């Protein structure tokens, strides 16, 4: 379960495959994408679907799986939310929230391929995720068994094979969770860098505005001084002509 709280900024959950297929979220042209400077598939390919964000090297944007999800779905804050299926995964999505619905929810019953979770918007959100499945060590236990006969030895091998298979399943599950956490951490870092860059641009703009106001004030002051000097010169010139 992924839960997003957007603090009224209308940030949205977006789910992609590593190849660039857009599975859950809002379509290009939506306000959250526009605010991030991503308006066309070319923008998506160059700015979002990059190896640095966890996508494959040849990832290309494909949005035909959305079918209006997020844009047209009625908002639902109660599980199982709006349900649909993709590649064997049953996905529940609350729909795109808005300033009156600060939370968005996403559930996936079983992940059948690597997915990338992105949060798009102003970057002031908080998010949390939890997994319903917690691996247990009980499935990998090997009970003591005699190998005094060929039949018993064969049975022990079957137990060992079962334990190895279970161990591999747990490792795959933990590896998938670790990959998702690493991708989430990377995405959060990128969001932080983007926010810092935006703040820097705003500061530069403010500085330019103040410098412009300063120069304008200096020009006006110099102009006023020149006009005053000229005004003082004219009476003196008239007096000199009269005296001459």
PDB file of C-alpha atoms in Angstrom, residues 3-238:
ATOM      1  CA  UNK A   3      -0.274   6.439   0.741  1.00  0.00           C
ATOM      2  CA  UNK A   4       0.422  10.003  -0.362  1.00  0.00           C
ATOM      3  CA  UNK A   5      -0.403  13.134   1.637  1.00  0.00           C
ATOM      4  CA  UNK A   6       0.096  16.145  -0.628  1.00  0.00           C
ATOM      5  CA  UNK A   7      -0.371  18.949   1.953  1.00  0.00           C
ATOM      6  CA  UNK A   8      -2.854  20.670  -0.353  1.00  0.00           C
ATOM      7  CA  UNK A   9      -0.372  21.014  -3.238  1.00  0.00           C
ATOM      8  CA  UNK A  10      -2.180  18.409  -5.392  1.00  0.00           C
ATOM      9  CA  UNK A  11       0.898  16.230  -5.949  1.00  0.00           C
ATOM     10  CA  UNK A  12       0.000  12.925  -7.621  1.00  0.00           C
ATOM     11  CA  UNK A  13       1.144   9.298  -7.574  1.00  0.00           C
ATOM     12  CA  UNK A  14       2.543   8.010 -10.855  1.00  0.00           C
ATOM     13  CA  UNK A  15       3.481   4.352 -11.501  1.00  0.00           C
ATOM     14  CA  UNK A  16       5.730   3.289 -14.388  1.00  0.00           C
ATOM     15  CA  UNK A  17       7.345   0.107 -15.581  1.00  0.00           C
ATOM     16  CA  UNK A  18      11.122   0.302 -15.979  1.00  0.00           C
ATOM     17  CA  UNK A  19      10.613   0.287 -19.767  1.00  0.00           C
ATOM     18  CA  UNK A  20       8.585   3.527 -19.583  1.00  0.00           C
ATOM     19  CA  UNK A  21       4.990   2.296 -19.648  1.00  0.00           C
ATOM     20  CA  UNK A  22       2.731   4.651 -17.670  1.00  0.00           C
ATOM     21  CA  UNK A  23       0.470   2.407 -15.590  1.00  0.00           C
ATOM     22  CA  UNK A  24      -1.127   4.649 -12.953  1.00  0.00           C
ATOM     23  CA  UNK A  25      -1.403   8.412 -12.629  1.00  0.00           C
ATOM     24  CA  UNK A  26      -2.342  11.470 -14.635  1.00  0.00           C
ATOM     25  CA  UNK A  27      -1.886  11.976 -18.364  1.00  0.00           C
ATOM     26  CA  UNK A  28       0.539  14.368 -19.967  1.00  0.00           C
ATOM     27  CA  UNK A  29      -1.059  17.785 -20.153  1.00  0.00           C
ATOM     28  CA  UNK A  30      -2.311  17.535 -16.586  1.00  0.00           C
ATOM     29  CA  UNK A  31      -1.362  20.460 -14.380  1.00  0.00           C
ATOM     30  CA  UNK A  32       1.076  18.496 -12.220  1.00  0.00           C
ATOM     31  CA  UNK A  33       3.135  17.442 -15.256  1.00  0.00           C
ATOM     32  CA  UNK A  34       3.032  20.943 -16.730  1.00  0.00           C
ATOM     33  CA  UNK A  35       4.269  22.414 -13.451  1.00  0.00           C
ATOM     34  CA  UNK A  36       7.225  20.029 -13.639  1.00  0.00           C
ATOM     35  CA  UNK A  37       8.049  21.161 -17.189  1.00  0.00           C
ATOM     36  CA  UNK A  38       6.979  17.840 -18.737  1.00  0.00           C
ATOM     37  CA  UNK A  39       4.298  18.417 -21.383  1.00  0.00           C
ATOM     38  CA  UNK A  40       5.165  16.061 -24.270  1.00  0.00           C
ATOM     39  CA  UNK A  41       6.422  12.475 -24.658  1.00  0.00           C
ATOM     40  CA  UNK A  42       9.817  13.859 -25.685  1.00  0.00           C
ATOM     41  CA  UNK A  43      10.017  15.712 -22.361  1.00  0.00           C
ATOM     42  CA  UNK A  44       9.136  12.503 -20.543  1.00  0.00           C
ATOM     43  CA  UNK A  45      11.822  10.531 -22.380  1.00  0.00           C
ATOM     44  CA  UNK A  46      14.602  13.033 -21.691  1.00  0.00           C
ATOM     45  CA  UNK A  47      13.678  14.310 -18.224  1.00  0.00           C
ATOM     46  CA  UNK A  48      11.926  11.438 -16.444  1.00  0.00           C
ATOM     47  CA  UNK A  49      12.643   8.072 -18.075  1.00  0.00           C
ATOM     48  CA  UNK A  50      16.361   8.142 -17.323  1.00  0.00           C
ATOM     49  CA  UNK A  51      18.673   5.511 -15.820  1.00  0.00           C
ATOM     50  CA  UNK A  52      19.284   7.916 -12.931  1.00  0.00           C
ATOM     51  CA  UNK A  53      15.591   7.562 -12.058  1.00  0.00           C
ATOM     52  CA  UNK A  54      15.769   3.770 -12.218  1.00  0.00           C
ATOM     53  CA  UNK A  55      14.493   3.258 -15.774  1.00  0.00           C
ATOM     54  CA  UNK A  56      16.171   1.059 -18.373  1.00  0.00           C
ATOM     55  CA  UNK A  57      18.597   2.653 -20.826  1.00  0.00           C
ATOM     56  CA  UNK A  58      16.172   2.386 -23.755  1.00  0.00           C
ATOM     57  CA  UNK A  59      12.995   3.362 -21.873  1.00  0.00           C
ATOM     58  CA  UNK A  60      10.377   5.078 -24.055  1.00  0.00           C
ATOM     59  CA  UNK A  61       7.170   6.668 -22.814  1.00  0.00           C
ATOM     60  CA  UNK A  62       3.966   4.706 -23.495  1.00  0.00           C
ATOM     61  CA  UNK A  63       0.773   6.101 -21.999  1.00  0.00           C
ATOM     62  CA  UNK A  64      -1.943   3.988 -23.601  1.00  0.00           C
ATOM     63  CA  UNK A  65      -2.438   1.954 -20.401  1.00  0.00           C
ATOM     64  CA  UNK A  66      -3.770   4.926 -18.454  1.00  0.00           C
ATOM     65  CA  UNK A  67      -7.220   4.984 -20.084  1.00  0.00           C
ATOM     66  CA  UNK A  68      -8.059   8.123 -18.156  1.00  0.00           C
ATOM     67  CA  UNK A  69      -6.966   6.681 -14.813  1.00  0.00           C
ATOM     68  CA  UNK A  70      -6.329   9.529 -12.411  1.00  0.00           C
ATOM     69  CA  UNK A  71      -7.831  12.139 -14.719  1.00  0.00           C
ATOM     70  CA  UNK A  72     -11.396  10.880 -14.947  1.00  0.00           C
ATOM     71  CA  UNK A  73     -11.745   8.416 -12.080  1.00  0.00           C
ATOM     72  CA  UNK A  74     -14.046   9.458  -9.250  1.00  0.00           C
ATOM     73  CA  UNK A  75     -11.987   9.952  -6.110  1.00  0.00           C
ATOM     74  CA  UNK A  76     -12.344   7.057  -3.659  1.00  0.00           C
ATOM     75  CA  UNK A  77     -10.708   7.074  -0.232  1.00  0.00           C
ATOM     76  CA  UNK A  78     -12.113   3.680   0.759  1.00  0.00           C
ATOM     77  CA  UNK A  79     -10.460   0.364  -0.144  1.00  0.00           C
ATOM     78  CA  UNK A  80     -10.509  -1.400  -2.565  1.00  0.00           C
ATOM     79  CA  UNK A  81     -10.597   1.962  -4.418  1.00  0.00           C
ATOM     80  CA  UNK A  82     -10.875   1.945  -8.223  1.00  0.00           C
ATOM     81  CA  UNK A  83      -9.764  -1.486  -9.421  1.00  0.00           C
ATOM     82  CA  UNK A  84      -8.042  -2.510 -12.647  1.00  0.00           C
ATOM     83  CA  UNK A  85      -5.595  -5.192 -13.769  1.00  0.00           C
ATOM     84  CA  UNK A  86      -2.222  -4.899 -15.467  1.00  0.00           C
ATOM     85  CA  UNK A  87       0.152  -7.777 -16.229  1.00  0.00           C
ATOM     86  CA  UNK A  88      -1.397 -10.026 -13.598  1.00  0.00           C
ATOM     87  CA  UNK A  89      -1.385  -7.302 -10.917  1.00  0.00           C
ATOM     88  CA  UNK A  90      -4.638  -6.234  -9.308  1.00  0.00           C
ATOM     89  CA  UNK A  91      -4.189  -2.512  -8.700  1.00  0.00           C
ATOM     90  CA  UNK A  92      -6.410  -0.264  -6.634  1.00  0.00           C
ATOM     91  CA  UNK A  93      -6.044   3.494  -7.091  1.00  0.00           C
ATOM     92  CA  UNK A  94      -7.982   6.184  -5.279  1.00  0.00           C
ATOM     93  CA  UNK A  95      -7.838   8.528  -8.269  1.00  0.00           C
ATOM     94  CA  UNK A  96      -6.232  11.941  -8.463  1.00  0.00           C
ATOM     95  CA  UNK A  97      -6.839  13.884  -5.284  1.00  0.00           C
ATOM     96  CA  UNK A  98      -7.383  17.627  -5.148  1.00  0.00           C
ATOM     97  CA  UNK A  99      -7.071  20.352  -2.505  1.00  0.00           C
ATOM     98  CA  UNK A 100     -10.180  18.989  -0.770  1.00  0.00           C
ATOM     99  CA  UNK A 101      -8.852  15.384  -0.923  1.00  0.00           C
ATOM    100  CA  UNK A 102      -5.309  15.653   0.378  1.00  0.00           C
ATOM    101  CA  UNK A 103      -4.582  11.914   0.339  1.00  0.00           C
ATOM    102  CA  UNK A 104      -4.125   9.485  -2.541  1.00  0.00           C
ATOM    103  CA  UNK A 105      -3.943   5.712  -2.139  1.00  0.00           C
ATOM    104  CA  UNK A 106      -2.483   2.901  -4.205  1.00  0.00           C
ATOM    105  CA  UNK A 107      -2.620  -0.854  -3.570  1.00  0.00           C
ATOM    106  CA  UNK A 108      -1.040  -3.720  -5.519  1.00  0.00           C
ATOM    107  CA  UNK A 109      -1.846  -7.282  -4.510  1.00  0.00           C
ATOM    108  CA  UNK A 110       1.260  -8.896  -6.021  1.00  0.00           C
ATOM    109  CA  UNK A 111       4.027  -7.265  -8.023  1.00  0.00           C
ATOM    110  CA  UNK A 112       4.837  -9.261 -11.161  1.00  0.00           C
ATOM    111  CA  UNK A 113       7.503  -6.900 -12.536  1.00  0.00           C
ATOM    112  CA  UNK A 114       9.726  -4.079 -11.353  1.00  0.00           C
ATOM    113  CA  UNK A 115       7.785  -0.845 -10.933  1.00  0.00           C
ATOM    114  CA  UNK A 116       8.852   2.747 -10.317  1.00  0.00           C
ATOM    115  CA  UNK A 117       6.802   5.054  -8.107  1.00  0.00           C
ATOM    116  CA  UNK A 118       7.062   8.786  -8.833  1.00  0.00           C
ATOM    117  CA  UNK A 119       5.374  11.677  -7.065  1.00  0.00           C
ATOM    118  CA  UNK A 120       4.817  14.635  -9.396  1.00  0.00           C
ATOM    119  CA  UNK A 121       3.962  18.161  -8.346  1.00  0.00           C
ATOM    120  CA  UNK A 122       5.289  20.842  -6.040  1.00  0.00           C
ATOM    121  CA  UNK A 123       7.379  18.403  -4.013  1.00  0.00           C
ATOM    122  CA  UNK A 124       5.856  19.207  -0.621  1.00  0.00           C
ATOM    123  CA  UNK A 125       4.254  15.796  -0.108  1.00  0.00           C
ATOM    124  CA  UNK A 126       4.786  13.111   2.486  1.00  0.00           C
ATOM    125  CA  UNK A 127       4.388   9.453   1.550  1.00  0.00           C
ATOM    126  CA  UNK A 128       4.519   6.090   3.221  1.00  0.00           C
ATOM    127  CA  UNK A 129       4.411   2.481   2.038  1.00  0.00           C
ATOM    128  CA  UNK A 130       3.771  -0.814   3.741  1.00  0.00           C
ATOM    129  CA  UNK A 131       3.854  -4.447   2.712  1.00  0.00           C
ATOM    130  CA  UNK A 132       1.197  -6.898   3.870  1.00  0.00           C
ATOM    131  CA  UNK A 133       3.488  -9.869   3.226  1.00  0.00           C
ATOM    132  CA  UNK A 134       6.219 -10.415   5.824  1.00  0.00           C
ATOM    133  CA  UNK A 135       8.400 -13.455   5.059  1.00  0.00           C
ATOM    134  CA  UNK A 136       8.462 -16.117   7.769  1.00  0.00           C
ATOM    135  CA  UNK A 137      11.341 -18.431   8.490  1.00  0.00           C
ATOM    136  CA  UNK A 138       9.014 -21.347   9.255  1.00  0.00           C
ATOM    137  CA  UNK A 139       8.715 -22.322   5.610  1.00  0.00           C
ATOM    138  CA  UNK A 140      12.448 -22.946   5.370  1.00  0.00           C
ATOM    139  CA  UNK A 141      12.800 -25.231   8.367  1.00  0.00           C
ATOM    140  CA  UNK A 142      14.296 -28.661   7.800  1.00  0.00           C
ATOM    141  CA  UNK A 143      13.145 -31.208  10.361  1.00  0.00           C
ATOM    142  CA  UNK A 144      15.651 -33.826  11.545  1.00  0.00           C
ATOM    143  CA  UNK A 145      15.403 -36.939   9.428  1.00  0.00           C
ATOM    144  CA  UNK A 146      17.386 -40.107   9.149  1.00  0.00           C
ATOM    145  CA  UNK A 147      19.345 -40.893   5.995  1.00  0.00           C
ATOM    146  CA  UNK A 148      19.985 -44.494   6.931  1.00  0.00           C
ATOM    147  CA  UNK A 149      18.160 -45.725   3.851  1.00  0.00           C
ATOM    148  CA  UNK A 150      17.979 -44.499   0.267  1.00  0.00           C
ATOM    149  CA  UNK A 151      14.302 -43.646   0.670  1.00  0.00           C
ATOM    150  CA  UNK A 152      14.928 -41.516   3.770  1.00  0.00           C
ATOM    151  CA  UNK A 153      17.867 -39.813   2.085  1.00  0.00           C
ATOM    152  CA  UNK A 154      15.647 -38.961  -0.883  1.00  0.00           C
ATOM    153  CA  UNK A 155      13.049 -37.486   1.469  1.00  0.00           C
ATOM    154  CA  UNK A 156      15.717 -35.345   3.130  1.00  0.00           C
ATOM    155  CA  UNK A 157      16.797 -34.027  -0.270  1.00  0.00           C
ATOM    156  CA  UNK A 158      13.217 -33.032  -0.999  1.00  0.00           C
ATOM    157  CA  UNK A 159      13.089 -31.079   2.283  1.00  0.00           C
ATOM    158  CA  UNK A 160      16.372 -29.361   1.465  1.00  0.00           C
ATOM    159  CA  UNK A 161      15.170 -28.446  -2.034  1.00  0.00           C
ATOM    160  CA  UNK A 162      11.953 -27.017  -0.575  1.00  0.00           C
ATOM    161  CA  UNK A 163      13.939 -24.942   1.928  1.00  0.00           C
ATOM    162  CA  UNK A 164      16.255 -23.642  -0.822  1.00  0.00           C
ATOM    163  CA  UNK A 165      13.289 -22.687  -3.002  1.00  0.00           C
ATOM    164  CA  UNK A 166      11.654 -20.882  -0.085  1.00  0.00           C
ATOM    165  CA  UNK A 167      14.909 -19.092   0.680  1.00  0.00           C
ATOM    166  CA  UNK A 168      15.175 -17.935  -2.941  1.00  0.00           C
ATOM    167  CA  UNK A 169      11.592 -16.647  -2.799  1.00  0.00           C
ATOM    168  CA  UNK A 170      12.351 -14.610   0.325  1.00  0.00           C
ATOM    169  CA  UNK A 171      15.548 -13.223  -1.212  1.00  0.00           C
ATOM    170  CA  UNK A 172      13.680 -12.198  -4.363  1.00  0.00           C
ATOM    171  CA  UNK A 173      10.965 -10.507  -2.313  1.00  0.00           C
ATOM    172  CA  UNK A 174      13.470  -8.645  -0.135  1.00  0.00           C
ATOM    173  CA  UNK A 175      15.479  -7.670  -3.220  1.00  0.00           C
ATOM    174  CA  UNK A 176      12.376  -6.241  -4.884  1.00  0.00           C
ATOM    175  CA  UNK A 177      11.528  -4.220  -1.765  1.00  0.00           C
ATOM    176  CA  UNK A 178      15.110  -2.961  -1.539  1.00  0.00           C
ATOM    177  CA  UNK A 179      15.028  -1.869  -5.194  1.00  0.00           C
ATOM    178  CA  UNK A 180      11.781   0.006  -4.618  1.00  0.00           C
ATOM    179  CA  UNK A 181      13.166   1.728  -1.537  1.00  0.00           C
ATOM    180  CA  UNK A 182      16.340   2.713  -3.400  1.00  0.00           C
ATOM    181  CA  UNK A 183      14.296   4.079  -6.311  1.00  0.00           C
ATOM    182  CA  UNK A 184      12.086   6.002  -3.892  1.00  0.00           C
ATOM    183  CA  UNK A 185      15.144   7.458  -2.153  1.00  0.00           C
ATOM    184  CA  UNK A 186      16.596   8.474  -5.519  1.00  0.00           C
ATOM    185  CA  UNK A 187      13.324  10.097  -6.568  1.00  0.00           C
ATOM    186  CA  UNK A 188      13.130  11.994  -3.286  1.00  0.00           C
ATOM    187  CA  UNK A 189      16.684  13.225  -3.790  1.00  0.00           C
ATOM    188  CA  UNK A 190      15.801  14.415  -7.301  1.00  0.00           C
ATOM    189  CA  UNK A 191      12.710  16.182  -5.955  1.00  0.00           C
ATOM    190  CA  UNK A 192      14.896  17.900  -3.346  1.00  0.00           C
ATOM    191  CA  UNK A 193      17.409  18.989  -5.982  1.00  0.00           C
ATOM    192  CA  UNK A 194      14.615  20.309  -8.207  1.00  0.00           C
ATOM    193  CA  UNK A 195      13.143  22.241  -5.286  1.00  0.00           C
ATOM    194  CA  UNK A 196      16.549  23.725  -4.445  1.00  0.00           C
ATOM    195  CA  UNK A 197      17.097  24.663  -8.091  1.00  0.00           C
ATOM    196  CA  UNK A 198      13.682  26.343  -8.223  1.00  0.00           C
ATOM    197  CA  UNK A 199      14.451  28.237  -5.026  1.00  0.00           C
ATOM    198  CA  UNK A 200      17.763  29.368  -6.517  1.00  0.00           C
ATOM    199  CA  UNK A 201      16.039  30.609  -9.681  1.00  0.00           C
ATOM    200  CA  UNK A 202      13.490  32.508  -7.593  1.00  0.00           C
ATOM    201  CA  UNK A 203      16.301  34.087  -5.558  1.00  0.00           C
ATOM    202  CA  UNK A 204      18.113  35.075  -8.754  1.00  0.00           C
ATOM    203  CA  UNK A 205      14.920  36.636 -10.089  1.00  0.00           C
ATOM    204  CA  UNK A 206      14.402  38.555  -6.845  1.00  0.00           C
ATOM    205  CA  UNK A 207      17.998  39.801  -6.973  1.00  0.00           C
ATOM    206  CA  UNK A 208      17.591  40.913 -10.596  1.00  0.00           C
ATOM    207  CA  UNK A 209      14.374  42.723  -9.679  1.00  0.00           C
ATOM    208  CA  UNK A 210      16.068  44.545  -6.791  1.00  0.00           C
ATOM    209  CA  UNK A 211      19.067  45.462  -8.941  1.00  0.00           C
ATOM    210  CA  UNK A 212      16.731  46.836 -11.613  1.00  0.00           C
ATOM    211  CA  UNK A 213      14.916  48.923  -9.015  1.00  0.00           C
ATOM    212  CA  UNK A 214      18.261  50.205  -7.682  1.00  0.00           C
ATOM    213  CA  UNK A 215      19.521  51.198 -11.140  1.00  0.00           C
ATOM    214  CA  UNK A 216      16.175  52.832 -11.901  1.00  0.00           C
ATOM    215  CA  UNK A 217      16.421  54.853  -8.698  1.00  0.00           C
ATOM    216  CA  UNK A 218      19.972  55.904  -9.498  1.00  0.00           C
ATOM    217  CA  UNK A 219      18.979  57.028 -13.000  1.00  0.00           C
ATOM    218  CA  UNK A 220      16.059  59.045 -11.639  1.00  0.00           C
ATOM    219  CA  UNK A 221      18.283  60.640  -8.993  1.00  0.00           C
ATOM    220  CA  UNK A 222      20.954  61.528 -11.528  1.00  0.00           C
ATOM    221  CA  UNK A 223      18.323  62.936 -13.889  1.00  0.00           C
ATOM    222  CA  UNK A 224      16.823  65.041 -11.120  1.00  0.00           C
ATOM    223  CA  UNK A 225      20.258  66.350 -10.171  1.00  0.00           C
ATOM    224  CA  UNK A 226      21.014  67.269 -13.786  1.00  0.00           C
ATOM    225  CA  UNK A 227      17.669  69.032 -14.193  1.00  0.00           C
ATOM    226  CA  UNK A 228      18.195  70.949 -10.942  1.00  0.00           C
ATOM    227  CA  UNK A 229      21.667  72.021 -12.035  1.00  0.00           C
ATOM    228  CA  UNK A 230      20.283  73.170 -15.374  1.00  0.00           C
ATOM    229  CA  UNK A 231      17.472  75.070 -13.646  1.00  0.00           C
ATOM    230  CA  UNK A 232      20.002  76.873 -11.458  1.00  0.00           C
ATOM    231  CA  UNK A 233      22.157  77.744 -14.475  1.00  0.00           C
ATOM    232  CA  UNK A 234      19.430  79.530 -16.478  1.00  0.00           C
ATOM    233  CA  UNK A 235      18.815  82.374 -13.938  1.00  0.00           C
ATOM    234  CA  UNK A 236      22.542  83.013 -13.713  1.00  0.00           C
ATOM    235  CA  UNK A 237      22.804  83.232 -17.484  1.00  0.00           C
ATOM    236  CA  UNK A 238      19.886  85.723 -17.611  1.00  0.00           C
TER     237      UNK A 238
END
